[in-house]
Amino acid sequence: VAAVASLVPNVWVEPSEILACSAGGVVSDLLAKGNSSDGVEFEIPMVFVAIFDSGRLTHFELFDPDQRPLALARFDELNTSDD
């Protein structure tokens, strides 16, 4: 983590579209943006699956944007919420 932080000291994540959600988790597009230590700007689109239990993150996976169907299927597999 320290090595990545030294290469990319300025990074933030912007969720862009919620693809699915329940009381137990979410699937969303997001965009990681920032500047490298050389000042080069970057944007990395991705899809994430997050599962929660009692308000705590218990599972997190990242997917390439073209893997949306796979991320949604994985969410269905992991999501045990009734909502």
Tab-separated table of N, CA and C in Angstrom:
chain	number	residue	atom	x	y	z
A	1	VAL	N	0.824	-1.184	0.000
A	1	VAL	CA	0.000	0.000	0.000
A	1	VAL	C	0.870	1.249	0.000
A	2	ALA	N	1.920	1.253	0.784
A	2	ALA	CA	2.795	2.426	0.842
A	2	ALA	C	3.445	2.697	-0.516
A	3	ALA	N	3.817	1.639	-1.233
A	3	ALA	CA	4.435	1.815	-2.549
A	3	ALA	C	3.452	2.446	-3.534
A	4	VAL	N	2.204	1.982	-3.518
A	4	VAL	CA	1.187	2.556	-4.411
A	4	VAL	C	0.922	4.006	-4.025
A	5	ALA	N	0.819	4.287	-2.730
A	5	ALA	CA	0.569	5.651	-2.274
A	5	ALA	C	1.684	6.600	-2.695
A	6	SER	N	2.914	6.112	-2.759
A	6	SER	CA	4.010	6.980	-3.186
A	6	SER	C	3.946	7.274	-4.687
A	7	LEU	N	3.401	6.343	-5.476
A	7	LEU	CA	3.264	6.553	-6.916
A	7	LEU	C	2.023	7.367	-7.266
A	8	VAL	N	0.981	7.203	-6.467
A	8	VAL	CA	-0.289	7.868	-6.719
A	8	VAL	C	-0.747	8.543	-5.425
A	9	PRO	N	-0.152	9.696	-5.102
A	9	PRO	CA	-0.455	10.334	-3.824
A	9	PRO	C	-1.806	11.043	-3.784
A	10	ASN	N	-2.400	11.280	-4.947
A	10	ASN	CA	-3.641	12.036	-5.016
A	10	ASN	C	-4.662	11.234	-5.810
A	11	VAL	N	-5.491	10.457	-5.115
A	11	VAL	CA	-6.499	9.641	-5.799
A	11	VAL	C	-7.822	9.725	-5.041
A	12	TRP	N	-8.914	9.713	-5.783
A	12	TRP	CA	-10.237	9.670	-5.170
A	12	TRP	C	-11.135	8.817	-6.042
A	13	VAL	N	-12.237	8.386	-5.483
A	13	VAL	CA	-13.167	7.492	-6.164
A	13	VAL	C	-14.537	8.163	-6.235
A	14	GLU	N	-15.127	8.128	-7.423
A	14	GLU	CA	-16.448	8.706	-7.636
A	14	GLU	C	-17.404	7.622	-8.124
A	15	PRO	N	-18.393	7.249	-7.299
A	15	PRO	CA	-19.416	6.323	-7.801
A	15	PRO	C	-20.193	7.008	-8.915
A	16	SER	N	-20.555	6.279	-9.968
A	16	SER	CA	-21.249	6.932	-11.073
A	16	SER	C	-22.642	6.379	-11.321
A	17	GLU	N	-22.866	5.087	-11.125
A	17	GLU	CA	-24.197	4.517	-11.339
A	17	GLU	C	-24.363	3.284	-10.469
A	18	ILE	N	-25.430	3.256	-9.695
A	18	ILE	CA	-25.749	2.064	-8.908
A	18	ILE	C	-26.478	1.100	-9.829
A	19	LEU	N	-25.918	-0.091	-9.983
A	19	LEU	CA	-26.480	-1.088	-10.889
A	19	LEU	C	-27.475	-1.999	-10.188
A	20	ALA	N	-27.248	-2.273	-8.905
A	20	ALA	CA	-28.145	-3.098	-8.091
A	20	ALA	C	-27.839	-2.803	-6.638
A	21	CYS	N	-28.861	-2.923	-5.805
A	21	CYS	CA	-28.626	-2.738	-4.376
A	21	CYS	C	-29.694	-3.465	-3.576
A	22	SER	N	-29.371	-3.729	-2.342
A	22	SER	CA	-30.284	-4.353	-1.394
A	22	SER	C	-29.872	-3.886	-0.011
A	23	ALA	N	-30.565	-4.354	0.999
A	23	ALA	CA	-30.184	-4.019	2.370
A	23	ALA	C	-28.814	-4.592	2.706
A	24	GLY	N	-28.386	-5.611	1.960
A	24	GLY	CA	-27.122	-6.278	2.267
A	24	GLY	C	-25.956	-5.961	1.363
A	25	GLY	N	-26.165	-5.109	0.338
A	25	GLY	CA	-25.034	-4.822	-0.532
A	25	GLY	C	-25.373	-3.935	-1.705
A	26	VAL	N	-24.365	-3.747	-2.557
A	26	VAL	CA	-24.509	-2.853	-3.700
A	26	VAL	C	-23.542	-3.268	-4.810
A	27	VAL	N	-23.960	-3.007	-6.045
A	27	VAL	CA	-23.096	-3.114	-7.227
A	27	VAL	C	-23.136	-1.745	-7.885
A	28	SER	N	-21.974	-1.181	-8.177
A	28	SER	CA	-21.941	0.165	-8.728
A	28	SER	C	-20.771	0.337	-9.688
A	29	ASP	N	-21.002	1.180	-10.703
A	29	ASP	CA	-19.889	1.679	-11.510
A	29	ASP	C	-19.173	2.725	-10.672
A	30	LEU	N	-17.881	2.828	-10.836
A	30	LEU	CA	-17.149	3.914	-10.188
A	30	LEU	C	-15.974	4.308	-11.047
A	31	LEU	N	-15.452	5.475	-10.741
A	31	LEU	CA	-14.326	6.019	-11.488
A	31	LEU	C	-13.265	6.459	-10.493
A	32	ALA	N	-12.097	5.840	-10.557
A	32	ALA	CA	-10.958	6.271	-9.738
A	32	ALA	C	-10.223	7.342	-10.532
A	33	LYS	N	-10.031	8.497	-9.918
A	33	LYS	CA	-9.362	9.624	-10.574
A	33	LYS	C	-8.206	10.079	-9.703
A	34	GLY	N	-7.228	10.663	-10.333
A	34	GLY	CA	-6.137	11.209	-9.551
A	34	GLY	C	-4.986	11.690	-10.399
A	35	ASN	N	-3.881	11.923	-9.723
A	35	ASN	CA	-2.641	12.372	-10.348
A	35	ASN	C	-1.503	11.517	-9.818
A	36	SER	N	-0.634	11.120	-10.715
A	36	SER	CA	0.549	10.370	-10.291
A	36	SER	C	1.538	11.330	-9.633
A	37	SER	N	2.577	10.784	-9.053
A	37	SER	CA	3.604	11.636	-8.445
A	37	SER	C	4.302	12.500	-9.491
A	38	ASP	N	4.202	12.119	-10.787
A	38	ASP	CA	4.758	12.916	-11.889
A	38	ASP	C	3.785	13.988	-12.364
A	39	GLY	N	2.574	14.018	-11.795
A	39	GLY	CA	1.572	14.988	-12.196
A	39	GLY	C	0.686	14.533	-13.334
A	40	VAL	N	0.800	13.269	-13.752
A	40	VAL	CA	-0.022	12.750	-14.838
A	40	VAL	C	-1.420	12.426	-14.295
A	41	GLU	N	-2.443	12.995	-14.944
A	41	GLU	CA	-3.817	12.716	-14.545
A	41	GLU	C	-4.252	11.363	-15.087
A	42	PHE	N	-5.092	10.656	-14.321
A	42	PHE	CA	-5.608	9.380	-14.785
A	42	PHE	C	-7.041	9.199	-14.333
A	43	GLU	N	-7.759	8.346	-15.055
A	43	GLU	CA	-9.101	7.909	-14.712
A	43	GLU	C	-9.179	6.419	-14.999
A	44	ILE	N	-9.636	5.658	-14.020
A	44	ILE	CA	-9.760	4.214	-14.179
A	44	ILE	C	-11.199	3.816	-13.849
A	45	PRO	N	-11.981	3.460	-14.862
A	45	PRO	CA	-13.345	3.010	-14.595
A	45	PRO	C	-13.338	1.563	-14.105
A	46	MET	N	-14.259	1.249	-13.225
A	46	MET	CA	-14.401	-0.118	-12.731
A	46	MET	C	-15.798	-0.318	-12.181
A	47	VAL	N	-16.123	-1.561	-11.874
A	47	VAL	CA	-17.382	-1.930	-11.244
A	47	VAL	C	-17.024	-2.622	-9.940
A	48	PHE	N	-17.765	-2.316	-8.871
A	48	PHE	CA	-17.485	-2.996	-7.613
A	48	PHE	C	-18.737	-3.649	-7.048
A	49	VAL	N	-18.494	-4.717	-6.304
A	49	VAL	CA	-19.523	-5.402	-5.530
A	49	VAL	C	-19.113	-5.269	-4.074
A	50	ALA	N	-20.033	-4.788	-3.246
A	50	ALA	CA	-19.778	-4.663	-1.809
A	50	ALA	C	-20.930	-5.328	-1.061
A	51	ILE	N	-20.587	-6.170	-0.094
A	51	ILE	CA	-21.569	-6.859	0.736
A	51	ILE	C	-21.338	-6.444	2.188
A	52	PHE	N	-22.432	-6.181	2.884
A	52	PHE	CA	-22.367	-5.712	4.268
A	52	PHE	C	-23.123	-6.659	5.192
A	53	ASP	N	-22.702	-6.701	6.429
A	53	ASP	CA	-23.405	-7.432	7.480
A	53	ASP	C	-23.391	-6.558	8.724
A	54	SER	N	-24.557	-6.219	9.213
A	54	SER	CA	-24.692	-5.348	10.385
A	54	SER	C	-23.921	-4.039	10.203
A	55	GLY	N	-23.969	-3.495	8.986
A	55	GLY	CA	-23.323	-2.219	8.713
A	55	GLY	C	-21.818	-2.290	8.481
A	56	ARG	N	-21.260	-3.480	8.497
A	56	ARG	CA	-19.811	-3.643	8.280
A	56	ARG	C	-19.551	-4.307	6.932
A	57	LEU	N	-18.560	-3.795	6.226
A	57	LEU	CA	-18.172	-4.374	4.940
A	57	LEU	C	-17.579	-5.753	5.175
A	58	THR	N	-18.172	-6.769	4.547
A	58	THR	CA	-17.678	-8.137	4.714
A	58	THR	C	-17.085	-8.714	3.435
A	59	HIS	N	-17.399	-8.101	2.293
A	59	HIS	CA	-16.892	-8.620	1.022
A	59	HIS	C	-16.823	-7.475	0.013
A	60	PHE	N	-15.741	-7.447	-0.766
A	60	PHE	CA	-15.538	-6.393	-1.763
A	60	PHE	C	-14.800	-6.983	-2.947
A	61	GLU	N	-15.323	-6.774	-4.151
A	61	GLU	CA	-14.666	-7.239	-5.378
A	61	GLU	C	-14.721	-6.146	-6.429
A	62	LEU	N	-13.681	-6.069	-7.250
A	62	LEU	CA	-13.612	-5.126	-8.367
A	62	LEU	C	-13.645	-5.884	-9.684
A	63	PHE	N	-14.296	-5.276	-10.678
A	63	PHE	CA	-14.414	-5.861	-12.014
A	63	PHE	C	-14.117	-4.796	-13.057
A	64	ASP	N	-13.673	-5.223	-14.225
A	64	ASP	CA	-13.521	-4.318	-15.358
A	64	ASP	C	-14.913	-3.879	-15.819
A	65	PRO	N	-15.031	-2.693	-16.407
A	65	PRO	CA	-16.344	-2.205	-16.839
A	65	PRO	C	-17.082	-3.154	-17.790
A	66	ASP	N	-16.360	-3.875	-18.636
A	66	ASP	CA	-17.019	-4.795	-19.558
A	66	ASP	C	-17.481	-6.087	-18.874
A	67	GLN	N	-17.227	-6.203	-17.569
A	67	GLN	CA	-17.648	-7.376	-16.809
A	67	GLN	C	-18.879	-7.090	-15.937
A	68	ARG	N	-19.671	-6.095	-16.321
A	68	ARG	CA	-20.885	-5.763	-15.565
A	68	ARG	C	-21.769	-6.990	-15.321
A	69	PRO	N	-22.064	-7.794	-16.358
A	69	PRO	CA	-22.916	-8.962	-16.122
A	69	PRO	C	-22.315	-9.923	-15.086
A	70	LEU	N	-21.004	-10.085	-15.121
A	70	LEU	CA	-20.330	-10.951	-14.145
A	70	LEU	C	-20.443	-10.365	-12.738
A	71	ALA	N	-20.281	-9.057	-12.604
A	71	ALA	CA	-20.401	-8.400	-11.297
A	71	ALA	C	-21.822	-8.547	-10.752
A	72	LEU	N	-22.820	-8.380	-11.606
A	72	LEU	CA	-24.206	-8.533	-11.173
A	72	LEU	C	-24.508	-9.970	-10.768
A	73	ALA	N	-23.979	-10.929	-11.511
A	73	ALA	CA	-24.168	-12.337	-11.155
A	73	ALA	C	-23.482	-12.654	-9.824
A	74	ARG	N	-22.309	-12.095	-9.620
A	74	ARG	CA	-21.585	-12.314	-8.358
A	74	ARG	C	-22.352	-11.705	-7.190
A	75	PHE	N	-22.938	-10.522	-7.405
A	75	PHE	CA	-23.755	-9.894	-6.378
A	75	PHE	C	-24.928	-10.807	-6.011
A	76	ASP	N	-25.610	-11.344	-7.020
A	76	ASP	CA	-26.726	-12.257	-6.762
A	76	ASP	C	-26.269	-13.476	-5.971
A	77	GLU	N	-25.081	-13.963	-6.272
A	77	GLU	CA	-24.533	-15.127	-5.582
A	77	GLU	C	-24.218	-14.819	-4.113
A	78	LEU	N	-23.636	-13.654	-3.855
A	78	LEU	CA	-23.202	-13.301	-2.493
A	78	LEU	C	-24.303	-12.682	-1.642
A	79	ASN	N	-25.249	-12.027	-2.281
A	79	ASN	CA	-26.277	-11.281	-1.558
A	79	ASN	C	-27.277	-12.224	-0.911
A	80	THR	N	-27.327	-12.201	0.398
A	80	THR	CA	-28.264	-13.061	1.127
A	80	THR	C	-29.398	-12.256	1.752
A	81	SER	N	-29.450	-10.959	1.432
A	81	SER	CA	-30.495	-10.089	1.972
A	81	SER	C	-31.833	-10.428	1.318
A	82	ASP	N	-32.902	-10.269	2.069
A	82	ASP	CA	-34.229	-10.506	1.520
A	82	ASP	C	-34.781	-9.290	0.784
A	83	ASP	N	-34.127	-8.135	0.931
A	83	ASP	CA	-34.624	-6.894	0.300
A	83	ASP	C	-34.124	-6.754	-1.100
